[in-house]
GROMACS .gro file of C-alpha atoms in nm:
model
  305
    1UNK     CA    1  -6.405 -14.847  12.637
    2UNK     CA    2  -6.509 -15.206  12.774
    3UNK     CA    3  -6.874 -15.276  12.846
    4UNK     CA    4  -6.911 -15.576  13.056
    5UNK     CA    5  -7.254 -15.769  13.156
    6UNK     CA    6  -7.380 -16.097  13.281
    7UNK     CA    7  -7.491 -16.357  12.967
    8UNK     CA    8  -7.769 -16.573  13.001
    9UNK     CA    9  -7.607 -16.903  13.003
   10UNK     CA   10  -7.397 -16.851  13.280
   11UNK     CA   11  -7.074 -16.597  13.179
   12UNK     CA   12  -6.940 -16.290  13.189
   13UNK     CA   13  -6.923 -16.117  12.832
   14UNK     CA   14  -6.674 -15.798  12.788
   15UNK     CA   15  -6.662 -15.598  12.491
   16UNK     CA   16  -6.391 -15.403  12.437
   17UNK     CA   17  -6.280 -15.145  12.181
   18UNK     CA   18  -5.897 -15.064  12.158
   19UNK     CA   19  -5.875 -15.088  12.514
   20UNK     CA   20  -5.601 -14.881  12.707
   21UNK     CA   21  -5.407 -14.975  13.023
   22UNK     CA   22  -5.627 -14.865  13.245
   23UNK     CA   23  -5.954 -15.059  13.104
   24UNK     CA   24  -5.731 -15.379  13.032
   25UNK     CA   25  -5.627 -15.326  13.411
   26UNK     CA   26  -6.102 -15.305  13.490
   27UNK     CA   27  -6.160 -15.585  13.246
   28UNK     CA   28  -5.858 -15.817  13.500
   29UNK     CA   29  -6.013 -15.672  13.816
   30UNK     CA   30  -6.375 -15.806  13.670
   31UNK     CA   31  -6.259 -16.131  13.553
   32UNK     CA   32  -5.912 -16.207  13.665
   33UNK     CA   33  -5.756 -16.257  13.342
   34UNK     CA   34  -5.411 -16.050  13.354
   35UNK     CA   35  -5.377 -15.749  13.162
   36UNK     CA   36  -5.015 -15.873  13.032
   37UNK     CA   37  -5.193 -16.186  12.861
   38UNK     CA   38  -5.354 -15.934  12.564
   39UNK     CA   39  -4.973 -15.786  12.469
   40UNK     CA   40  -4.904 -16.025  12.217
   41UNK     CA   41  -5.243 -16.034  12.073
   42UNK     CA   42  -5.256 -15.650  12.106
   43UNK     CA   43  -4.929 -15.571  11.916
   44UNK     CA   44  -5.053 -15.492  11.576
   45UNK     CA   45  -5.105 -15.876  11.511
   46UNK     CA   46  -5.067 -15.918  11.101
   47UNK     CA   47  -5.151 -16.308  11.152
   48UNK     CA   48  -5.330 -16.496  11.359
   49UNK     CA   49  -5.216 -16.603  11.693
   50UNK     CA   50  -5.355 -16.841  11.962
   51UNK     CA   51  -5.168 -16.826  12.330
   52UNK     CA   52  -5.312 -16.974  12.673
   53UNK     CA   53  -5.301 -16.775  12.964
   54UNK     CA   54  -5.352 -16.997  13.286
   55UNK     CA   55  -5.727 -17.121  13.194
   56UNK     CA   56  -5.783 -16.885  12.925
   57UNK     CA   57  -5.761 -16.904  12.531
   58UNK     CA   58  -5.650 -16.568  12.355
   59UNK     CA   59  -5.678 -16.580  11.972
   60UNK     CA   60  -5.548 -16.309  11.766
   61UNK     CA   61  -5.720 -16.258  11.409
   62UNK     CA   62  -5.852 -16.011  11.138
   63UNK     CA   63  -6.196 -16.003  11.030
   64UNK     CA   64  -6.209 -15.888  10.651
   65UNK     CA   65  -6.467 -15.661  10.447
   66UNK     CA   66  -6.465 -15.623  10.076
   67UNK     CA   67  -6.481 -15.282   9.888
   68UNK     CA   68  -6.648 -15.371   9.571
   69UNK     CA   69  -6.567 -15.195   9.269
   70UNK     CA   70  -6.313 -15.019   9.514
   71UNK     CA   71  -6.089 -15.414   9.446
   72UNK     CA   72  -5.950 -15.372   9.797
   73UNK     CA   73  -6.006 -15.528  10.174
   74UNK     CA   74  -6.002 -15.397  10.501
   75UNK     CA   75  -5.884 -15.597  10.750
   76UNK     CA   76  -6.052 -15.532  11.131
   77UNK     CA   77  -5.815 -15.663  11.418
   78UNK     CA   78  -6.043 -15.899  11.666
   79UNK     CA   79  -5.912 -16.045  12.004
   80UNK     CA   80  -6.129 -16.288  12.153
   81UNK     CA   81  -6.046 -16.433  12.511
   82UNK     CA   82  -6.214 -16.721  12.619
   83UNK     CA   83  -6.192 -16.902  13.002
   84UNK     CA   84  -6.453 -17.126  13.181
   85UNK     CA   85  -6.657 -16.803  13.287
   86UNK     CA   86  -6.648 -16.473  13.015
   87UNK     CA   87  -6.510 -16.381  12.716
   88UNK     CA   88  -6.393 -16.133  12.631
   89UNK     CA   89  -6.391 -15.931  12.210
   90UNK     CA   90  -6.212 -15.657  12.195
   91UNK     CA   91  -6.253 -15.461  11.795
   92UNK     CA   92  -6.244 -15.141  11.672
   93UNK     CA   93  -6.620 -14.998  11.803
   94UNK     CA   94  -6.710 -14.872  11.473
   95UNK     CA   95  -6.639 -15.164  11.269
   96UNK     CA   96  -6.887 -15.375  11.105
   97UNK     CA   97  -6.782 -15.705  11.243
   98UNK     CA   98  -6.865 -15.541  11.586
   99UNK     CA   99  -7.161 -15.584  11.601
  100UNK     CA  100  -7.185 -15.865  11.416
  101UNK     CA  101  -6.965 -16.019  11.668
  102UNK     CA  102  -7.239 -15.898  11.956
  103UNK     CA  103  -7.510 -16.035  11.705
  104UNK     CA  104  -7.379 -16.386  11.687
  105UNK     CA  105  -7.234 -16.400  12.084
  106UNK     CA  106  -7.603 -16.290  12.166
  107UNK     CA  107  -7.726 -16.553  11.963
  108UNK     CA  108  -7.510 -16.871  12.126
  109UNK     CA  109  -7.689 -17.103  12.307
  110UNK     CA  110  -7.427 -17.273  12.576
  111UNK     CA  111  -7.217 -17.146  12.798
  112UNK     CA  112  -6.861 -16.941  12.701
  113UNK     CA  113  -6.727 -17.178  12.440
  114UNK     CA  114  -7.030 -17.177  12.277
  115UNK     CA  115  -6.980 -16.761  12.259
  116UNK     CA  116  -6.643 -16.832  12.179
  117UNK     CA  117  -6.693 -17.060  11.901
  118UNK     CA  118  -6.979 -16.835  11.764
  119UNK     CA  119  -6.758 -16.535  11.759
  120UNK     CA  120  -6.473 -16.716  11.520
  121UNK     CA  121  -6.716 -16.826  11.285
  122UNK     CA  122  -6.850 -16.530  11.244
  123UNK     CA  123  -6.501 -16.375  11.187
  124UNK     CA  124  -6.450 -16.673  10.942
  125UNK     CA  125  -6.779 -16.574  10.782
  126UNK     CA  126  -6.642 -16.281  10.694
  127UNK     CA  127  -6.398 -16.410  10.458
  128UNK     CA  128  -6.651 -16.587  10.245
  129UNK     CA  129  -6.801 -16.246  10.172
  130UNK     CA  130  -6.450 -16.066  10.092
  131UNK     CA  131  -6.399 -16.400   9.877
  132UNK     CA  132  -6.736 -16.342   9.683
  133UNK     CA  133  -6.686 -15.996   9.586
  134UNK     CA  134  -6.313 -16.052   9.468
  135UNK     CA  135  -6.466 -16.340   9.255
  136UNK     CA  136  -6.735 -16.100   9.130
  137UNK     CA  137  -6.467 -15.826   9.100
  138UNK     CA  138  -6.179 -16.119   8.914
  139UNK     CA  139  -6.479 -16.264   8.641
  140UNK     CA  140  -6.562 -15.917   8.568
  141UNK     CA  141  -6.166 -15.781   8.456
  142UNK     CA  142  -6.158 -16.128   8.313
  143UNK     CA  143  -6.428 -16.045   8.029
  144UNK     CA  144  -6.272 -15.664   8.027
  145UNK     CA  145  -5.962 -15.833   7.900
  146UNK     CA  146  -6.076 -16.046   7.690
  147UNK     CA  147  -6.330 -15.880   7.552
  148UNK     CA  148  -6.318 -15.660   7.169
  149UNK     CA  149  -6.330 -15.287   7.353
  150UNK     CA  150  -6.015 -15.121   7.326
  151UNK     CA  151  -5.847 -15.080   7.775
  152UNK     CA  152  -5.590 -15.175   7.971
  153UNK     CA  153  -5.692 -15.283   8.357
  154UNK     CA  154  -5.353 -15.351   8.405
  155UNK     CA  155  -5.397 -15.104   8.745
  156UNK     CA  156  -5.733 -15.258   8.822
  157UNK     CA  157  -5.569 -15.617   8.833
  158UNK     CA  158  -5.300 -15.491   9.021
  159UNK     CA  159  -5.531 -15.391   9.301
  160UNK     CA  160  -5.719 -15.729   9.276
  161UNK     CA  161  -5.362 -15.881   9.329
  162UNK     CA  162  -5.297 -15.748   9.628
  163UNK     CA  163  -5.642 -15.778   9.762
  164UNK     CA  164  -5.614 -16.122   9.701
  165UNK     CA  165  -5.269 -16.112   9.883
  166UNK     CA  166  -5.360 -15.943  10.166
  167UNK     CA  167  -5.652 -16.172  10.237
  168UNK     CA  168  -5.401 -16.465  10.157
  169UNK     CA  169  -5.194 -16.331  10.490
  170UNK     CA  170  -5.525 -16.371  10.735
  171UNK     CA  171  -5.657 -16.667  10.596
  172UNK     CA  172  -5.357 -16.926  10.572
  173UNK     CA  173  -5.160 -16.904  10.867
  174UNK     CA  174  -5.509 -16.899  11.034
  175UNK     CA  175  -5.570 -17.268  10.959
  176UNK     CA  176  -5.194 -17.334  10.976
  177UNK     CA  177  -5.108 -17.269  11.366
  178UNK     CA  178  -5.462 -17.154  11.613
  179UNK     CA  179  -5.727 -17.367  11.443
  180UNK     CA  180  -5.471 -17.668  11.379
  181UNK     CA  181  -5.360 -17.600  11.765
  182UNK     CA  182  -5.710 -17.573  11.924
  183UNK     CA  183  -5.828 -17.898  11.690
  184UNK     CA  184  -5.541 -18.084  11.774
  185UNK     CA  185  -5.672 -17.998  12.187
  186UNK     CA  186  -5.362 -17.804  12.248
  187UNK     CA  187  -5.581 -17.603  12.489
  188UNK     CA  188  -5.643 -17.600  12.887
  189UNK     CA  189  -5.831 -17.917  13.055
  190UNK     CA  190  -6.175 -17.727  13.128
  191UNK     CA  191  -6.212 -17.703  12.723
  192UNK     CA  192  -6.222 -18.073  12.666
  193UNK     CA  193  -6.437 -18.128  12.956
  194UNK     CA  194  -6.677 -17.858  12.916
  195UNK     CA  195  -7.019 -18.031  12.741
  196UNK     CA  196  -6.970 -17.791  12.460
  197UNK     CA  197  -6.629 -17.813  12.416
  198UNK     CA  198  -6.678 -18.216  12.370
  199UNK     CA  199  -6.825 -18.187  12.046
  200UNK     CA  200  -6.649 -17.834  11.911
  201UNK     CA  201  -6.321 -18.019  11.950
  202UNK     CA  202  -6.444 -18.326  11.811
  203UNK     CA  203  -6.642 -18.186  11.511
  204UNK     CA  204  -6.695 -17.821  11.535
  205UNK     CA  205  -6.317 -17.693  11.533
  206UNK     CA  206  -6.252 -17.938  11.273
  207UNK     CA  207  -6.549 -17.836  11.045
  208UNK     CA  208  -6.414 -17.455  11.070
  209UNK     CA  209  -6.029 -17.596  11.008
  210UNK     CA  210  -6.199 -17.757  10.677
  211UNK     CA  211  -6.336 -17.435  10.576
  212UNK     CA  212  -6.078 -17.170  10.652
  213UNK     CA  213  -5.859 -17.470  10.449
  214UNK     CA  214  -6.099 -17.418  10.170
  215UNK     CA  215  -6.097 -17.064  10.148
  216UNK     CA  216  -5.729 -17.014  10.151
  217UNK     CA  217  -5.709 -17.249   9.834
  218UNK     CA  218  -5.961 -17.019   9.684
  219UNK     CA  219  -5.755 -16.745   9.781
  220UNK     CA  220  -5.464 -16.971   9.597
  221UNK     CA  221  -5.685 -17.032   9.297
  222UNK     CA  222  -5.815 -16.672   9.247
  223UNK     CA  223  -5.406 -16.507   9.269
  224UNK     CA  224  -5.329 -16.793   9.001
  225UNK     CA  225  -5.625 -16.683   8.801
  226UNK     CA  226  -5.548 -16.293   8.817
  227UNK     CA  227  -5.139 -16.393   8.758
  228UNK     CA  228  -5.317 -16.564   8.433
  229UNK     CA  229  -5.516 -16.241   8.377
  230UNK     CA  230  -5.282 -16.041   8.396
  231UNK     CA  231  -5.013 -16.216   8.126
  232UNK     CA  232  -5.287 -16.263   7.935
  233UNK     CA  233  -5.361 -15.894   7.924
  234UNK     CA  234  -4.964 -15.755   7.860
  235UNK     CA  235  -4.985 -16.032   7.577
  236UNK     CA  236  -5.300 -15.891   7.431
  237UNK     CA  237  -5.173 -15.532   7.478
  238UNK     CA  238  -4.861 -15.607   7.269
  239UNK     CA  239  -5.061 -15.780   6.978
  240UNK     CA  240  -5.268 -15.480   6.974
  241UNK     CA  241  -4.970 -15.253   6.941
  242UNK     CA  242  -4.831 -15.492   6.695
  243UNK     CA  243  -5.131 -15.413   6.518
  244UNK     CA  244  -5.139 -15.061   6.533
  245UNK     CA  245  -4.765 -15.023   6.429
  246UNK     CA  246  -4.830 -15.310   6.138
  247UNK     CA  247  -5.141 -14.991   6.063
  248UNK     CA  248  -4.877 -14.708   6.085
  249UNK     CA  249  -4.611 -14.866   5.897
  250UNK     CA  250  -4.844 -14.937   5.600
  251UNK     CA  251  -4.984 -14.563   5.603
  252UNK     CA  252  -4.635 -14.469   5.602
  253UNK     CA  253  -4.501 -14.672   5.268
  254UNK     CA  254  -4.860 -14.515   5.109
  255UNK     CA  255  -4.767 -14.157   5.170
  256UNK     CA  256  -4.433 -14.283   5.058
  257UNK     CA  257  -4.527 -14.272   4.721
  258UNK     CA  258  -4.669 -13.923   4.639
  259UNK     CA  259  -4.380 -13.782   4.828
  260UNK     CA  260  -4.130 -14.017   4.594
  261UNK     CA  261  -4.253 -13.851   4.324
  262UNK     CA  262  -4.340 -13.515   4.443
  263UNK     CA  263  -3.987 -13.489   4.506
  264UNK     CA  264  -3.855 -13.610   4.200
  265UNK     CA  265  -4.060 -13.359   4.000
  266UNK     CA  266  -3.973 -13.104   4.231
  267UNK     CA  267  -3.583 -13.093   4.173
  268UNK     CA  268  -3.635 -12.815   3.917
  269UNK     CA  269  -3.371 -12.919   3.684
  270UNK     CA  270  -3.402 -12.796   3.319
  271UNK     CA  271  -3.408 -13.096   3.152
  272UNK     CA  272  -3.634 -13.348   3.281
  273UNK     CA  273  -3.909 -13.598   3.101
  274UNK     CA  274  -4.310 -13.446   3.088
  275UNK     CA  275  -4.166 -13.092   3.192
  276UNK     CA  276  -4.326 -12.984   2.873
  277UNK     CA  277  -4.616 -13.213   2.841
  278UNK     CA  278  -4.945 -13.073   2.846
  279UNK     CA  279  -5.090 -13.367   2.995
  280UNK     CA  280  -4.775 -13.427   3.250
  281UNK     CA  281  -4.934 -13.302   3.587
  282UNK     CA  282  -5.279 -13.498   3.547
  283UNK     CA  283  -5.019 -13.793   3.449
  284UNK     CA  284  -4.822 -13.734   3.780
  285UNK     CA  285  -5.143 -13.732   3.988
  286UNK     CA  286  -5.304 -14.062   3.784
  287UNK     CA  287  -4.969 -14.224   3.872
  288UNK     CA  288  -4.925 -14.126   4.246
  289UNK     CA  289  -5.344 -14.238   4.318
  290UNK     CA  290  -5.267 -14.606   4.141
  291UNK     CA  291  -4.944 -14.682   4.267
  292UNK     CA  292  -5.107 -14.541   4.626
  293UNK     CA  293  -5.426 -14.774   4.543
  294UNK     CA  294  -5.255 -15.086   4.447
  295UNK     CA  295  -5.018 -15.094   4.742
  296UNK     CA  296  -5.314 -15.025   4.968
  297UNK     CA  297  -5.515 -15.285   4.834
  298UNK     CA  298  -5.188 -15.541   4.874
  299UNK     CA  299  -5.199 -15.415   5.193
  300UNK     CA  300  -5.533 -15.463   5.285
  301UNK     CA  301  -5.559 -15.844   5.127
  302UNK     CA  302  -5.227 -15.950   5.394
  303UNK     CA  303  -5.460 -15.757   5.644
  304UNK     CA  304  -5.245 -15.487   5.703
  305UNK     CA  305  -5.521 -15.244   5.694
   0.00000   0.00000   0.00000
């Protein structure tokens, strides 16, 4: 469903959520813009994508939100469209960045560019939160694996991993293609000579191209820290269970002994040493606890036990 009204400052701004034919077909009767300029950006768009449509900019991109404690993202396809008069967002209606993308278009002061450029940020905001909690989320498994409580958050890790890797897919090629193409003024004449547009390509676009840089060598530093984490946790898992089968190995020559010698004296044969000694069984049992009590404290000393 698209809800169109007339901004402040000048422009015609459409929201749109998953629109179908016949609303992209209203939103080009209202504002001109063809219907067949939104099928690239509307076809399940993994990355970001920028194309130019006569007068108007299209960009492609997912806005991201961070589960925490739940270690995974979810990613919110945005369109925005901009041209000399609207612009146009089109995201799911329930989403969060919804309305914080009505919030922050509300908010602009200038004409559609301004919107326009308002909008991104605020998509690009969004990835500084996701990029908080998987910090909060990475520091947190960190001490887990280092610290002296017996776990393994191998599967916990694993879900940071591909957090982190899914967030890796928005955020570079973001800063690699549209941002790079819109800074470099790549974009129709009325951008460049628009009052607003002077300064966003001069300073604004490039001050968001810094940033969404930025964030995806976070996103580079935080899946080389969790790659870290995670060796360092399948090395500490096999100490431990060199440990516990150094443990099981020394219980195993103790109990050893009593059953060397139970079975000895247990052959039954007629003629054996002590089978007639009064004293022979407490003998056998004195023998079996010191032979069992020095190996165990050998064992103990070379911290075996």
């Amino acid at each position: 469903m698209s809800d169109g009204e007339q901004a402040g400052n000048g422009f015609t701004r459409i929201a749109a959520g998953e629109p179908s034919d016949s609303e992209l077909a209203r939103i080009e009767a209202e504002i001109g813009l063809e219907a067949s300029a939104f099928e690239a950006a509307l076809a399940e768009p993994y990355w970001p994508i920028l194309t130019v449509s006569g007068d108007a900019v299209i960009l492609a991109l997912r806005a991201g939100r961070y589960a925490l404690g739940g270690e995974s993202v979810e990613l919110t396809d945005v369109v925005l469209a901009v041209g000399p008069k609207f612009l146009v967002t089109i995201s799911a209606p329930n989403a969060p960045i919804t309305a914080a993308l009505a919030a922050s278009v509300a908010a602009a002061e200038g004409g559609s560019l301004a919107a326009f450029h308002a909008a991104t940020d605020t998509v690009v905001d969004s990835y500084l939160a996701v990029l908080e909690g998987l910090d909060r989320d990475i520091r947190q498994v960190e001490r887990e694996v280092f610290s002296n409580e017996r776990g393994n958050p191998v599967e916990r890790i694993y879900q940071l991993r591909r957090a982190v890797a899914e967030l890796e897919q928005v955020i570079t090629p973001l800063g690699d293609e549209p941002l790079e193409r819109l800074v470099r003024r790549k974009i129709p004449a009325w951008m460049g000579e628009d009052p607003y547009g002077a300064w966003l390509a001069s300073a604004g676009l490039g001050e968001m191209d810094r940033q969404v840089r930025g964030m995806a060598g976070r996103v580079r530093g935080l899946r080389s820290l969790l790659d870290s984490i995670l060796s360092a946790n399948l090395t500490r898992v096999g100490l431990q269970q060199n440990i516990d089968m150094r443990k099981i190995s020394a219980w195993v020559a103790i109990a050893a002994i009593p059953t060397m010698i139970a079975g000895i004296y247990g052959m039954n044969f007629e003629h054996m040493p002590e089978l007639s000694w009064t004293l022979g069984y407490p003998y056998a049992l004195i023998l079996i606890a010191t032979l069992c009590g020095v190996l165990y404290w050998r064992l103990r000393k070379n911290d075996w036990l």
